[in-house]
CSV table of C-alpha atoms and ligand atoms in Angstrom, one decimal:
chain,number,residue,atom,x,y,z
A,1,MET,CA,0.0,0.0,0.0
A,2,LYS,CA,1.3,3.5,-0.8
A,3,ILE,CA,-1.5,6.1,-1.2
A,4,LEU,CA,-3.8,4.3,1.3
A,5,GLN,CA,-1.2,3.4,4.0
A,6,GLN,CA,-1.9,6.8,5.7
A,7,VAL,CA,-5.6,6.0,5.9
A,8,PHE,CA,-4.9,2.6,7.5
A,9,GLU,CA,-2.5,4.2,10.0
A,10,GLN,CA,-5.2,6.6,11.0
A,11,VAL,CA,-7.7,3.8,11.5
A,12,LYS,CA,-5.3,2.0,13.8
A,13,THR,CA,-4.5,5.1,15.9
A,14,ARG,CA,-8.1,6.2,16.1
A,15,ASN,CA,-9.6,2.8,16.9
A,16,PRO,CA,-7.2,1.1,19.4
A,17,GLY,CA,-8.1,-2.4,20.5
A,18,GLU,CA,-10.3,-3.3,17.6
A,19,PRO,CA,-8.4,-6.1,15.9
A,20,GLU,CA,-11.4,-7.4,13.8
A,21,PHE,CA,-12.1,-4.0,12.4
A,22,HIS,CA,-8.4,-3.4,11.5
A,23,GLN,CA,-8.4,-6.8,9.8
A,24,ALA,CA,-11.4,-6.0,7.6
A,25,VAL,CA,-10.2,-2.5,6.7
A,26,MET,CA,-6.7,-3.7,5.9
A,27,GLU,CA,-7.9,-6.3,3.4
A,28,VAL,CA,-10.1,-3.8,1.7
A,29,LEU,CA,-7.6,-0.9,1.5
A,30,GLU,CA,-5.0,-3.3,0.0
A,31,SER,CA,-7.4,-4.1,-2.8
A,32,LEU,CA,-8.3,-0.4,-3.3
A,33,GLU,CA,-4.8,0.9,-3.9
A,34,PRO,CA,-5.2,0.7,-7.7
A,35,VAL,CA,-8.6,2.5,-7.4
A,36,ALA,CA,-6.9,5.3,-5.5
A,37,GLU,CA,-4.2,5.5,-8.2
A,38,ARG,CA,-6.8,5.9,-11.0
A,39,ASN,CA,-9.0,8.3,-9.1
A,40,PRO,CA,-6.9,11.1,-7.5
A,41,GLU,CA,-10.1,13.3,-7.3
A,42,TRP,CA,-11.5,10.8,-4.8
A,43,VAL,CA,-8.3,10.9,-2.7
A,44,ALA,CA,-8.5,14.7,-2.7
A,45,ALA,CA,-12.1,14.7,-1.7
A,46,GLY,CA,-11.3,12.5,1.3
A,47,VAL,CA,-13.5,9.7,0.1
A,48,PHE,CA,-11.2,6.9,1.5
A,49,ASP,CA,-10.7,8.7,4.9
A,50,ARG,CA,-14.5,9.1,5.2
A,51,PHE,CA,-15.2,5.6,4.0
A,52,VAL,CA,-13.4,4.0,7.0
A,53,GLU,CA,-15.2,6.2,9.6
A,54,PRO,CA,-18.8,5.3,10.6
A,55,GLU,CA,-21.3,8.0,10.0
A,56,ARG,CA,-22.8,7.2,13.4
A,57,GLN,CA,-22.1,4.8,16.3
A,58,ILE,CA,-24.8,4.2,18.9
A,59,LEU,CA,-24.0,2.4,22.2
A,60,PHE,CA,-26.7,1.9,24.8
A,61,ARG,CA,-27.7,0.1,28.0
A,62,VAL,CA,-30.1,-2.8,27.7
A,63,SER,CA,-31.6,-3.7,31.1
A,64,TRP,CA,-34.2,-6.5,31.5
A,65,VAL,CA,-35.5,-8.8,34.3
A,66,ASP,CA,-34.7,-12.5,34.1
A,67,ASP,CA,-37.0,-15.4,35.2
A,68,GLN,CA,-35.6,-15.2,38.8
A,69,GLY,CA,-36.6,-11.6,39.0
A,70,LYS,CA,-33.0,-10.4,38.8
A,71,VAL,CA,-32.0,-7.3,36.8
A,72,GLN,CA,-29.6,-8.1,34.0
A,73,VAL,CA,-27.6,-5.4,32.1
A,74,ASN,CA,-26.3,-5.9,28.6
A,75,ARG,CA,-24.8,-3.5,26.1
A,76,GLY,CA,-26.5,-2.6,22.8
A,77,PHE,CA,-24.8,-1.5,19.6
A,78,ARG,CA,-25.9,0.0,16.2
A,79,VAL,CA,-23.2,1.2,13.9
A,80,GLN,CA,-24.7,3.2,11.0
A,81,PHE,CA,-21.6,3.0,8.8
A,82,ASN,CA,-22.5,4.4,5.4
A,83,SER,CA,-25.7,5.7,3.8
A,84,ALA,CA,-24.3,6.9,0.4
A,85,ILE,CA,-26.4,4.6,-1.7
A,86,GLY,CA,-29.4,3.8,0.6
A,87,PRO,CA,-30.7,3.5,4.1
A,88,TYR,CA,-28.3,1.7,6.5
A,89,LYS,CA,-29.0,-2.1,6.2
A,90,GLY,CA,-27.5,-5.0,8.1
A,91,GLY,CA,-28.2,-7.6,10.8
A,92,LEU,CA,-28.3,-7.7,14.6
A,93,ARG,CA,-25.9,-10.1,16.3
A,94,LEU,CA,-26.8,-11.5,19.7
A,95,HIS,CA,-23.7,-13.3,21.1
A,96,PRO,CA,-21.6,-12.9,24.3
A,97,SER,CA,-18.5,-12.1,22.2
A,98,VAL,CA,-20.1,-9.0,20.6
A,99,ASN,CA,-18.1,-5.8,21.1
A,100,LEU,CA,-17.6,-2.6,19.1
A,101,SER,CA,-14.7,-4.1,17.0
A,102,ILE,CA,-16.9,-7.0,15.8
A,103,ILE,CA,-19.9,-4.8,15.0
A,104,LYS,CA,-17.7,-2.3,13.2
A,105,PHE,CA,-16.0,-5.0,11.0
A,106,LEU,CA,-19.4,-6.4,10.2
A,107,GLY,CA,-20.8,-2.9,9.4
A,108,PHE,CA,-17.8,-2.0,7.3
A,109,GLU,CA,-18.0,-5.2,5.2
A,110,GLN,CA,-21.8,-4.8,4.9
A,111,ILE,CA,-21.3,-1.5,2.9
A,112,LEU,CA,-19.4,-3.3,0.1
A,113,LYS,CA,-21.6,-6.4,0.2
A,114,ASN,CA,-24.8,-4.4,0.0
A,115,SER,CA,-23.4,-2.3,-2.9
A,116,GLN,CA,-22.7,-5.4,-4.9
A,117,THR,CA,-26.3,-6.6,-4.7
A,118,GLY,CA,-27.2,-3.7,-7.1
A,119,LEU,CA,-30.0,-2.7,-4.8
A,120,PRO,CA,-30.2,0.7,-2.9
A,121,ILE,CA,-29.0,-0.2,0.5
A,122,GLY,CA,-26.3,1.4,2.7
A,123,GLY,CA,-24.3,-0.4,5.4
A,124,GLY,CA,-24.8,-0.9,9.1
A,125,LYS,CA,-24.7,-3.6,11.8
A,126,GLY,CA,-25.8,-3.9,15.4
A,127,GLY,CA,-26.4,-6.3,18.2
A,128,SER,CA,-25.6,-7.0,21.8
A,129,ASP,CA,-23.5,-9.1,24.1
A,130,PHE,CA,-26.7,-10.8,25.3
A,131,ASN,CA,-26.3,-14.6,25.3
A,132,PRO,CA,-29.5,-16.3,24.0
A,133,ARG,CA,-28.2,-19.7,24.9
A,134,GLY,CA,-30.2,-21.3,27.8
A,135,LYS,CA,-32.6,-18.3,28.0
A,136,SER,CA,-36.4,-18.9,28.2
A,137,ASP,CA,-38.7,-17.5,25.5
A,138,GLY,CA,-39.9,-14.9,28.2
A,139,GLU,CA,-36.3,-13.8,28.9
A,140,VAL,CA,-35.5,-13.4,25.2
A,141,MET,CA,-38.8,-11.5,24.7
A,142,ARG,CA,-38.0,-9.1,27.6
A,143,PHE,CA,-34.5,-8.5,26.3
A,144,CYS,CA,-35.7,-7.9,22.7
A,145,GLN,CA,-38.3,-5.4,23.9
A,146,SER,CA,-35.8,-3.5,26.0
A,147,PHE,CA,-33.3,-3.5,23.2
A,148,MET,CA,-35.9,-2.1,20.8
A,149,THR,CA,-37.1,0.5,23.2
A,150,GLU,CA,-33.8,2.3,22.7
A,151,LEU,CA,-33.1,1.2,19.1
A,152,ALA,CA,-36.5,2.4,17.8
A,153,ARG,CA,-35.6,6.1,17.9
A,154,HIS,CA,-32.6,5.5,15.6
A,155,ILE,CA,-34.1,3.3,12.9
A,156,GLY,CA,-36.9,3.6,10.3
A,157,PRO,CA,-37.9,2.1,7.0
A,158,ASP,CA,-36.2,4.9,5.1
A,159,THR,CA,-33.4,5.4,7.7
A,160,ASP,CA,-32.0,2.1,8.9
A,161,VAL,CA,-33.5,-1.4,8.5
A,162,PRO,CA,-32.0,-4.1,10.8
A,163,ALA,CA,-32.4,-7.9,10.3
A,164,GLY,CA,-31.1,-11.2,11.7
A,165,ASP,CA,-27.5,-12.5,12.2
A,166,ILE,CA,-26.0,-14.9,14.7
A,167,GLY,CA,-28.5,-15.4,17.6
A,168,THR,CA,-31.2,-13.3,15.9
A,169,GLY,CA,-33.8,-15.3,14.0
A,170,ALA,CA,-37.5,-15.3,13.4
A,171,ARG,CA,-38.4,-15.3,17.1
A,172,GLU,CA,-36.2,-12.4,18.0
A,173,ILE,CA,-37.3,-10.3,14.9
A,174,GLY,CA,-40.9,-11.0,16.0
A,175,TYR,CA,-40.4,-9.7,19.5
A,176,MET,CA,-38.5,-6.6,18.3
A,177,TYR,CA,-41.0,-5.8,15.6
A,178,GLY,CA,-43.9,-6.1,18.0
A,179,GLN,CA,-42.2,-3.6,20.3
A,180,TYR,CA,-41.3,-1.2,17.5
A,181,LYS,CA,-44.9,-1.2,16.3
A,182,ARG,CA,-46.2,-0.5,19.8
A,183,LEU,CA,-43.7,2.4,20.3
A,184,THR,CA,-44.3,4.1,16.9
A,185,ASN,CA,-47.9,3.1,16.2
A,186,SER,CA,-46.9,2.2,12.7
A,187,PHE,CA,-46.7,-0.9,10.6
A,188,THR,CA,-43.8,-0.5,8.3
A,189,GLY,CA,-40.9,-2.5,6.8
A,190,VAL,CA,-38.5,-1.4,9.5
A,191,LEU,CA,-37.0,-4.9,10.0
A,192,THR,CA,-36.5,-7.7,7.5
A,193,GLY,CA,-36.7,-11.4,8.2
A,194,LYS,CA,-40.2,-10.9,9.4
A,195,GLY,CA,-42.8,-13.6,9.7
A,196,LEU,CA,-44.6,-14.6,6.5
A,197,THR,CA,-48.0,-13.4,7.7
A,198,TRP,CA,-46.8,-9.9,8.7
A,199,GLY,CA,-44.6,-8.6,5.9
A,200,GLY,CA,-41.8,-11.2,5.6
A,201,SER,CA,-40.6,-12.3,2.2
A,202,LEU,CA,-40.8,-15.9,1.0
A,203,ALA,CA,-37.3,-17.3,0.5
A,204,ARG,CA,-35.6,-14.9,3.0
A,205,THR,CA,-35.0,-17.7,5.5
A,206,GLU,CA,-33.2,-19.8,2.8
A,207,ALA,CA,-31.6,-16.9,1.0
A,208,THR,CA,-28.1,-16.7,2.5
A,209,GLY,CA,-27.4,-20.4,2.2
A,210,TYR,CA,-29.0,-20.8,-1.2
A,211,GLY,CA,-27.3,-17.7,-2.5
A,212,LEU,CA,-23.9,-19.0,-1.3
A,213,CYS,CA,-24.4,-22.1,-3.4
A,214,TYR,CA,-25.5,-20.2,-6.5
A,215,PHE,CA,-22.5,-17.9,-6.2
A,216,MET,CA,-20.0,-20.8,-5.7
A,217,GLU,CA,-21.5,-22.9,-8.5
A,218,GLU,CA,-20.9,-19.9,-10.8
A,219,ALA,CA,-17.3,-19.5,-9.6
A,220,MET,CA,-16.5,-23.2,-9.7
A,221,GLN,CA,-18.0,-23.7,-13.2
A,222,SER,CA,-15.6,-21.2,-14.6
A,223,HIS,CA,-12.9,-23.6,-13.4
A,224,GLY,CA,-14.7,-26.7,-14.8
A,225,PHE,CA,-16.3,-28.2,-11.8
A,226,GLY,CA,-19.3,-27.7,-9.5
A,227,PHE,CA,-21.3,-29.2,-6.6
A,228,GLN,CA,-22.3,-32.3,-8.7
A,229,GLY,CA,-20.4,-35.3,-7.4
A,230,SER,CA,-18.4,-33.2,-4.9
A,231,THR,CA,-17.9,-33.8,-1.1
A,232,VAL,CA,-18.7,-30.7,0.9
A,233,ALA,CA,-17.7,-29.7,4.4
A,234,ILE,CA,-19.9,-27.2,6.1
A,235,SER,CA,-19.3,-25.6,9.6
A,236,GLY,CA,-22.1,-24.2,11.7
A,237,SER,CA,-25.7,-25.5,12.1
A,238,GLY,CA,-27.6,-22.3,12.1
A,239,ASN,CA,-29.6,-20.5,9.5
A,240,VAL,CA,-26.9,-20.2,6.9
A,241,ALA,CA,-25.4,-23.7,7.4
A,242,ILE,CA,-28.8,-25.5,7.2
A,243,PHE,CA,-29.9,-23.9,3.9
A,244,ALA,CA,-26.4,-24.2,2.4
A,245,THR,CA,-26.6,-27.9,3.2
A,246,GLU,CA,-30.1,-28.1,1.6
A,247,LYS,CA,-29.0,-26.3,-1.6
A,248,ALA,CA,-25.6,-28.0,-2.0
A,249,THR,CA,-27.3,-31.4,-1.6
A,250,GLU,CA,-30.0,-30.4,-4.2
A,251,MET,CA,-27.2,-29.4,-6.6
A,252,GLY,CA,-25.6,-32.8,-6.4
A,253,GLY,CA,-23.0,-32.4,-3.6
A,254,LYS,CA,-22.6,-34.7,-0.6
A,255,VAL,CA,-22.4,-32.6,2.6
A,256,VAL,CA,-20.6,-34.6,5.3
A,257,THR,CA,-20.2,-32.2,8.2
A,258,ALA,CA,-22.2,-29.9,10.5
A,259,SER,CA,-20.9,-28.1,13.7
A,260,ASP,CA,-21.7,-25.8,16.6
A,261,SER,CA,-19.3,-24.1,19.0
A,262,ASP,CA,-19.0,-27.3,21.0
A,263,GLY,CA,-17.9,-29.6,18.2
A,264,TYR,CA,-18.7,-31.1,14.8
A,265,VAL,CA,-20.3,-34.2,13.3
A,266,TYR,CA,-19.0,-36.2,10.4
A,267,ASP,CA,-21.5,-38.4,8.5
A,268,PRO,CA,-19.9,-40.3,5.7
A,269,ASP,CA,-23.3,-41.1,4.3
A,270,GLY,CA,-24.1,-37.4,3.9
A,271,ILE,CA,-25.8,-35.2,6.4
A,272,ASP,CA,-29.5,-36.1,6.9
A,273,LEU,CA,-31.2,-32.8,6.4
A,274,ALA,CA,-34.5,-33.7,8.0
A,275,LEU,CA,-32.7,-34.8,11.1
A,276,LEU,CA,-30.5,-31.7,11.2
A,277,LYS,CA,-33.5,-29.4,10.9
A,278,SER,CA,-35.4,-31.3,13.6
A,279,ILE,CA,-32.5,-31.0,16.0
A,280,LYS,CA,-31.7,-27.4,15.3
A,281,LEU,CA,-34.9,-25.7,14.2
A,282,VAL,CA,-37.6,-27.7,16.1
A,283,LYS,CA,-35.8,-28.9,19.3
A,284,LYS,CA,-33.2,-26.1,19.3
A,285,GLY,CA,-30.7,-28.8,20.5
A,286,ARG,CA,-27.0,-29.3,20.1
A,287,ILE,CA,-25.3,-30.9,17.1
A,288,LYS,CA,-23.9,-33.8,19.1
A,289,GLU,CA,-27.5,-35.2,19.3
A,290,TYR,CA,-27.1,-36.0,15.6
A,291,VAL,CA,-25.0,-39.1,16.3
A,292,ASP,CA,-27.6,-40.6,18.7
A,293,GLN,CA,-29.7,-41.4,15.6
A,294,LYS,CA,-26.9,-42.1,13.1
A,295,PRO,CA,-24.7,-45.0,14.0
A,296,ASN,CA,-22.3,-44.3,11.0
A,297,ALA,CA,-21.7,-40.7,12.0
A,298,ARG,CA,-19.1,-39.6,14.6
A,299,TYR,CA,-18.9,-36.5,16.9
A,300,GLU,CA,-15.7,-34.7,18.0
A,301,ALA,CA,-15.9,-32.1,20.7
A,302,ASP,CA,-13.6,-29.6,18.9
A,303,CYS,CA,-15.4,-27.5,16.3
A,304,SER,CA,-12.1,-26.3,14.6
A,305,LYS,CA,-11.3,-29.9,13.6
A,306,VAL,CA,-14.1,-29.8,11.1
A,307,TRP,CA,-11.5,-28.6,8.6
A,308,SER,CA,-9.5,-31.8,9.0
A,309,VAL,CA,-12.3,-33.7,7.1
A,310,ALA,CA,-11.3,-34.3,3.5
A,311,CYS,CA,-13.5,-32.4,1.1
A,312,ASP,CA,-13.6,-30.9,-2.4
A,313,ILE,CA,-15.6,-27.8,-1.3
A,314,ALA,CA,-15.5,-26.1,2.1
A,315,LEU,CA,-18.3,-23.7,3.2
A,316,PRO,CA,-17.5,-22.0,6.5
A,317,CYS,CA,-20.9,-20.9,7.9
A,318,ALA,CA,-20.3,-20.2,11.6
A,319,THR,CA,-18.3,-17.2,12.6
A,320,GLN,CA,-15.3,-14.9,12.0
A,321,ASN,CA,-11.7,-16.3,11.8
A,322,GLU,CA,-12.9,-19.9,12.1
A,323,ILE,CA,-10.3,-21.0,9.4
A,324,ASP,CA,-6.7,-20.1,10.4
A,325,ALA,CA,-3.5,-20.9,8.5
A,326,ALA,CA,-3.3,-24.4,10.0
A,327,SER,CA,-6.9,-25.3,9.0
A,328,ALA,CA,-6.4,-23.8,5.5
A,329,ALA,CA,-3.2,-25.8,5.1
A,330,MET,CA,-5.1,-29.0,6.1
A,331,LEU,CA,-7.8,-28.2,3.6
A,332,ALA,CA,-5.3,-27.7,0.8
A,333,LYS,CA,-3.4,-30.9,1.8
A,334,ASN,CA,-6.6,-32.9,1.6
A,335,GLY,CA,-7.3,-31.7,-1.9
A,336,CYS,CA,-9.9,-29.0,-1.2
A,337,LYS,CA,-10.6,-27.1,-4.5
A,338,ALA,CA,-13.0,-24.4,-3.4
A,339,VAL,CA,-13.8,-22.3,-0.3
A,340,GLY,CA,-17.1,-20.3,-0.2
A,341,GLU,CA,-17.7,-18.1,2.8
A,342,GLY,CA,-21.2,-18.2,4.2
A,343,ALA,CA,-20.1,-16.6,7.5
A,344,ASN,CA,-18.6,-13.1,7.6
A,345,MET,CA,-14.8,-13.0,7.5
A,346,PRO,CA,-14.4,-16.7,8.5
A,347,SER,CA,-10.9,-16.9,7.1
A,348,THR,CA,-7.8,-15.2,8.6
A,349,PRO,CA,-5.6,-13.2,6.2
A,350,GLU,CA,-3.0,-16.0,6.4
A,351,ALA,CA,-5.7,-18.6,5.4
A,352,ILE,CA,-6.7,-16.5,2.4
A,353,GLU,CA,-3.1,-16.3,1.3
A,354,LEU,CA,-2.9,-20.1,1.4
A,355,TYR,CA,-6.1,-20.4,-0.7
A,356,LEU,CA,-4.7,-18.1,-3.4
A,357,LYS,CA,-1.3,-19.8,-3.3
A,358,ASN,CA,-2.8,-23.2,-3.8
A,359,GLY,CA,-5.2,-22.3,-6.6
A,360,ILE,CA,-8.3,-22.8,-4.5
A,361,VAL,CA,-11.4,-21.1,-5.9
A,362,TYR,CA,-12.1,-18.6,-3.2
A,363,GLY,CA,-15.6,-17.0,-2.8
A,364,PRO,CA,-15.2,-14.1,-0.3
A,365,ALA,CA,-17.9,-13.5,2.2
A,366,LYS,CA,-18.9,-10.0,1.0
A,367,ALA,CA,-19.8,-11.5,-2.4
A,368,ALA,CA,-20.7,-15.1,-1.6
A,369,ASN,CA,-23.1,-14.5,1.3
A,370,ALA,CA,-24.8,-11.4,-0.1
A,371,GLY,CA,-27.9,-13.4,-0.9
A,372,GLY,CA,-29.3,-12.9,2.5
A,373,VAL,CA,-29.2,-9.1,2.5
A,374,ALA,CA,-30.2,-9.0,-1.2
A,375,THR,CA,-33.4,-10.8,-0.3
A,376,SER,CA,-33.9,-8.5,2.6
A,377,ALA,CA,-33.8,-5.6,0.1
A,378,LEU,CA,-36.4,-7.6,-1.9
A,379,GLU,CA,-38.5,-7.8,1.3
A,380,MET,CA,-38.2,-4.0,1.6
A,381,SER,CA,-39.4,-3.6,-2.0
A,382,GLN,CA,-42.4,-5.8,-1.4
A,383,ASN,CA,-43.2,-3.9,1.8
A,384,SER,CA,-43.1,-0.6,-0.1
A,385,MET,CA,-45.4,-2.0,-2.7
A,386,ARG,CA,-47.6,-3.7,-0.1
A,387,TYR,CA,-47.4,-6.8,-2.2
A,388,SER,CA,-45.7,-10.1,-2.1
A,389,TRP,CA,-43.9,-12.3,-4.7
A,390,SER,CA,-44.0,-16.1,-4.8
A,391,PHE,CA,-41.1,-18.2,-3.6
A,392,GLU,CA,-40.1,-18.9,-7.2
A,393,GLU,CA,-40.1,-15.2,-8.1
A,394,VAL,CA,-37.9,-14.3,-5.2
A,395,ASP,CA,-35.6,-17.3,-5.7
A,396,THR,CA,-35.2,-16.5,-9.4
A,397,LYS,CA,-34.3,-12.8,-8.6
A,398,LEU,CA,-31.8,-14.1,-5.9
A,399,LYS,CA,-30.2,-16.4,-8.4
A,400,GLY,CA,-29.9,-13.6,-11.0
A,401,ILE,CA,-28.3,-11.3,-8.3
A,402,MET,CA,-25.7,-13.9,-7.2
A,403,VAL,CA,-24.7,-14.6,-10.8
A,404,GLY,CA,-24.5,-10.8,-11.4
A,405,ILE,CA,-22.3,-10.4,-8.3
A,406,HIS,CA,-19.9,-13.1,-9.5
A,407,THR,CA,-19.7,-11.5,-13.0
A,408,ALA,CA,-19.0,-8.0,-11.6
A,409,ALA,CA,-16.3,-9.3,-9.2
A,410,ALA,CA,-14.6,-11.3,-11.9
A,411,ASN,CA,-14.7,-8.4,-14.4
A,412,ALA,CA,-13.3,-5.9,-11.8
A,413,ALA,CA,-10.6,-8.4,-10.9
A,414,ALA,CA,-9.5,-8.7,-14.5
A,415,GLU,CA,-9.8,-4.9,-15.2
A,416,TYR,CA,-7.6,-4.0,-12.2
A,417,GLY,CA,-4.9,-6.5,-13.0
A,418,GLN,CA,-5.6,-9.6,-10.8
A,419,PRO,CA,-7.8,-11.9,-13.0
A,420,GLY,CA,-9.5,-14.7,-11.0
A,421,ASN,CA,-9.0,-13.0,-7.6
A,422,LEU,CA,-12.7,-12.6,-6.5
A,423,MET,CA,-11.8,-11.0,-3.2
A,424,PHE,CA,-9.9,-8.3,-4.9
A,425,GLY,CA,-12.6,-7.9,-7.6
A,426,ALA,CA,-15.5,-7.9,-5.0
A,427,ASN,CA,-13.8,-5.2,-2.9
A,428,ILE,CA,-13.3,-3.0,-6.0
A,429,ALA,CA,-16.8,-3.6,-7.5
A,430,GLY,CA,-18.5,-2.9,-4.2
A,431,PHE,CA,-16.4,0.2,-3.5
A,432,LEU,CA,-16.7,2.0,-6.9
A,433,LYS,CA,-20.5,2.5,-6.6
A,434,VAL,CA,-20.3,3.8,-3.0
A,435,ALA,CA,-17.3,6.0,-3.7
A,436,ARG,CA,-18.9,7.6,-6.7
A,437,ALA,CA,-22.1,8.3,-4.6
A,438,MET,CA,-20.0,9.8,-1.8
A,439,TYR,CA,-18.0,12.0,-4.2
A,440,GLU,CA,-21.1,13.2,-6.0
A,441,GLN,CA,-22.9,14.0,-2.7
A,442,GLY,CA,-20.1,16.2,-1.5
A,443,VAL,CA,-18.4,16.8,1.9
A,444,ALA,CA,-20.8,18.0,4.6
A,445,TYR,CA,-19.6,21.0,6.5
B,1,LIG,P1,-27.1,-18.7,13.7
B,1,LIG,O1,-27.2,-18.1,15.0
B,1,LIG,O2,-28.4,-19.2,13.0
B,1,LIG,O3,-26.1,-19.9,13.7
B,1,LIG,C1,-24.7,-19.7,14.0
B,1,LIG,C2,-24.0,-21.0,14.0
B,1,LIG,O4,-22.6,-20.8,14.1
B,1,LIG,C3,-24.4,-21.9,15.1
B,1,LIG,O5,-24.3,-23.2,14.7
B,1,LIG,C4,-23.3,-21.5,16.2
B,1,LIG,O6,-23.1,-22.5,17.2
B,1,LIG,C5,-22.1,-21.3,15.3
B,1,LIG,N1,-21.2,-20.4,16.0
B,1,LIG,C6,-21.5,-19.1,16.4
B,1,LIG,N2,-20.4,-18.6,17.0
B,1,LIG,C7,-19.5,-19.6,17.0
B,1,LIG,C8,-18.1,-19.6,17.4
B,1,LIG,N3,-17.6,-18.5,18.1
B,1,LIG,N4,-17.4,-20.7,17.2
B,1,LIG,C9,-18.0,-21.8,16.6
B,1,LIG,N5,-19.2,-21.8,16.1
B,1,LIG,C10,-20.0,-20.7,16.3
B,1,LIG,O7,-26.4,-17.6,12.7
B,1,LIG,P2,-26.4,-17.5,11.1
B,1,LIG,O8,-26.4,-18.9,10.5
B,1,LIG,O9,-27.4,-16.5,10.7
B,1,LIG,O10,-25.0,-16.8,10.9
B,1,LIG,C11,-23.8,-17.6,10.6
B,1,LIG,C12,-22.7,-16.7,10.0
B,1,LIG,O11,-23.3,-16.2,8.7
B,1,LIG,C13,-22.3,-15.4,10.7
B,1,LIG,O12,-21.0,-15.2,10.5
B,1,LIG,C14,-23.2,-14.4,10.1
B,1,LIG,O13,-22.7,-13.1,10.3
B,1,LIG,C15,-23.2,-14.8,8.7
B,1,LIG,N6,-24.3,-14.3,7.8
B,1,LIG,C16,-25.6,-14.5,8.2
B,1,LIG,C17,-26.6,-14.0,7.3
B,1,LIG,C18,-28.0,-14.3,7.6
B,1,LIG,O14,-28.9,-13.9,6.7
B,1,LIG,N7,-28.4,-14.9,8.7
B,1,LIG,C19,-26.3,-13.3,6.1
B,1,LIG,C20,-24.9,-13.2,5.8
B,1,LIG,C21,-23.9,-13.7,6.6
B,1,LIG,P3,-23.6,-22.3,18.7
B,1,LIG,O15,-25.1,-22.7,18.7
B,1,LIG,O16,-22.8,-23.2,19.5
B,1,LIG,O17,-23.4,-20.9,19.0
B,2,LIG,O1,-24.3,-10.4,7.3
B,2,LIG,C1,-25.4,-10.2,6.7
B,2,LIG,O2,-25.4,-9.8,5.5
B,2,LIG,C2,-26.7,-10.4,7.4
B,2,LIG,N1,-26.6,-10.8,8.6
B,2,LIG,C3,-28.0,-10.1,6.8
B,2,LIG,C4,-28.3,-8.6,6.8
B,2,LIG,C5,-29.7,-8.2,6.3
B,2,LIG,O3,-30.0,-7.1,6.5
B,2,LIG,O4,-30.4,-9.1,5.8
């Protein structure tokens, strides 16, 4: 980096103790160096300096009463990162690991992901260090209501439209939406991932996992292979992992793993989707329960070992930095030919380097998992029209969007001198649209 090194130094000085945010910014700025070279007017207008600084960061107390009558205090976050091309848009993560660094890296990546969908959505992210694990429905409801009591004043269907992420699914979106409606006396598309009888879009639940498979099929086909006949390793067993398993299987792959933060299962016969769904979606159980019903499957109580399983295609769908250099080396050694990121930033920079060095087809998160937010934007469109499309209509649009994202990333990679590097291409393709909008809208005094 030459021109943009200064921007990165400023990010580190201004945001101490935020390693995930630094990691995400570093990767993007490295890709954007040739863009800065070609667009000195953007450098002069401070577009890059403004791009790495959130427009607004909201931190708030979330207090609620647990089932024992004890007062609990959590911290709530919403980072409204960039609204150059549309209202802030991005999920809400509920997980004990949540802190400002994690929400900022997610919000930052969301800007470029959302831009690539071709739909008018800016970037944002939020959440809380609330741990939903082991909580009763009543506790989750009281937390969500308290969280929304503060968040409501900062969001709106034309301002900021949150959605799900880790720990936030249909139940949490329901409780939050109910509270927003009560507080504002309005029925609007302020959240996405809503229930199907109250404004939700068909295919939103499936969209991230399905979109990941559509994207990867496109990327792999340009190298002469695809899901058909391939062995697939998937991490996680939540929303993204389940529907990636469903689509990869439908497309002819054999998915042999699933995991949670406690461990992973390996099923040489292929993961039984109905059983996976019944354990995770119906019983809300743990992945180790899978082996109780499948004598051929085995469980290991170390989720990082999932990458030791031999596979042609790896789809990390759990969390950030889940594939480090050692895991990436293991994948390469075992003959893995493609890695598609369902999770956000699941690969460390060292792991990415190894993919590229070993000729592994690499589908970076901000392109490969954009199907979820793209379908959220389709939900917003349907809400504005007060209309709803069929599952097939939404799924067809989703497929078209994922193919378009792949084409744009591949073209940008070639145009800027690194043909085949989809990470480089996705960063550039996403950025160009946002940068142009920021430049044209001027600097606010
Ligand atoms: P869910 O909460 O539905 O599932 C998360 C899964 O990942 C669970 O199996 C969970 O296991 C596992 N997991 C979470 N944290 C860790 C950890 N620290 N180590 C190991 N495993 C972990 O979330 P989603 O499926 O929605 O999200 C998964 C990933 O996909 C995230 O990175 C998210 O940001 C990303 N994503 C989600 C989109 C969406 O539409 N939902 C869209 C685009 C990206 P456990 O139960 O043990 O916690
Ligand atoms: O990371 C993501 O893109 C999401 N969690 C989905 C965001 C959304 O607004 O649908």
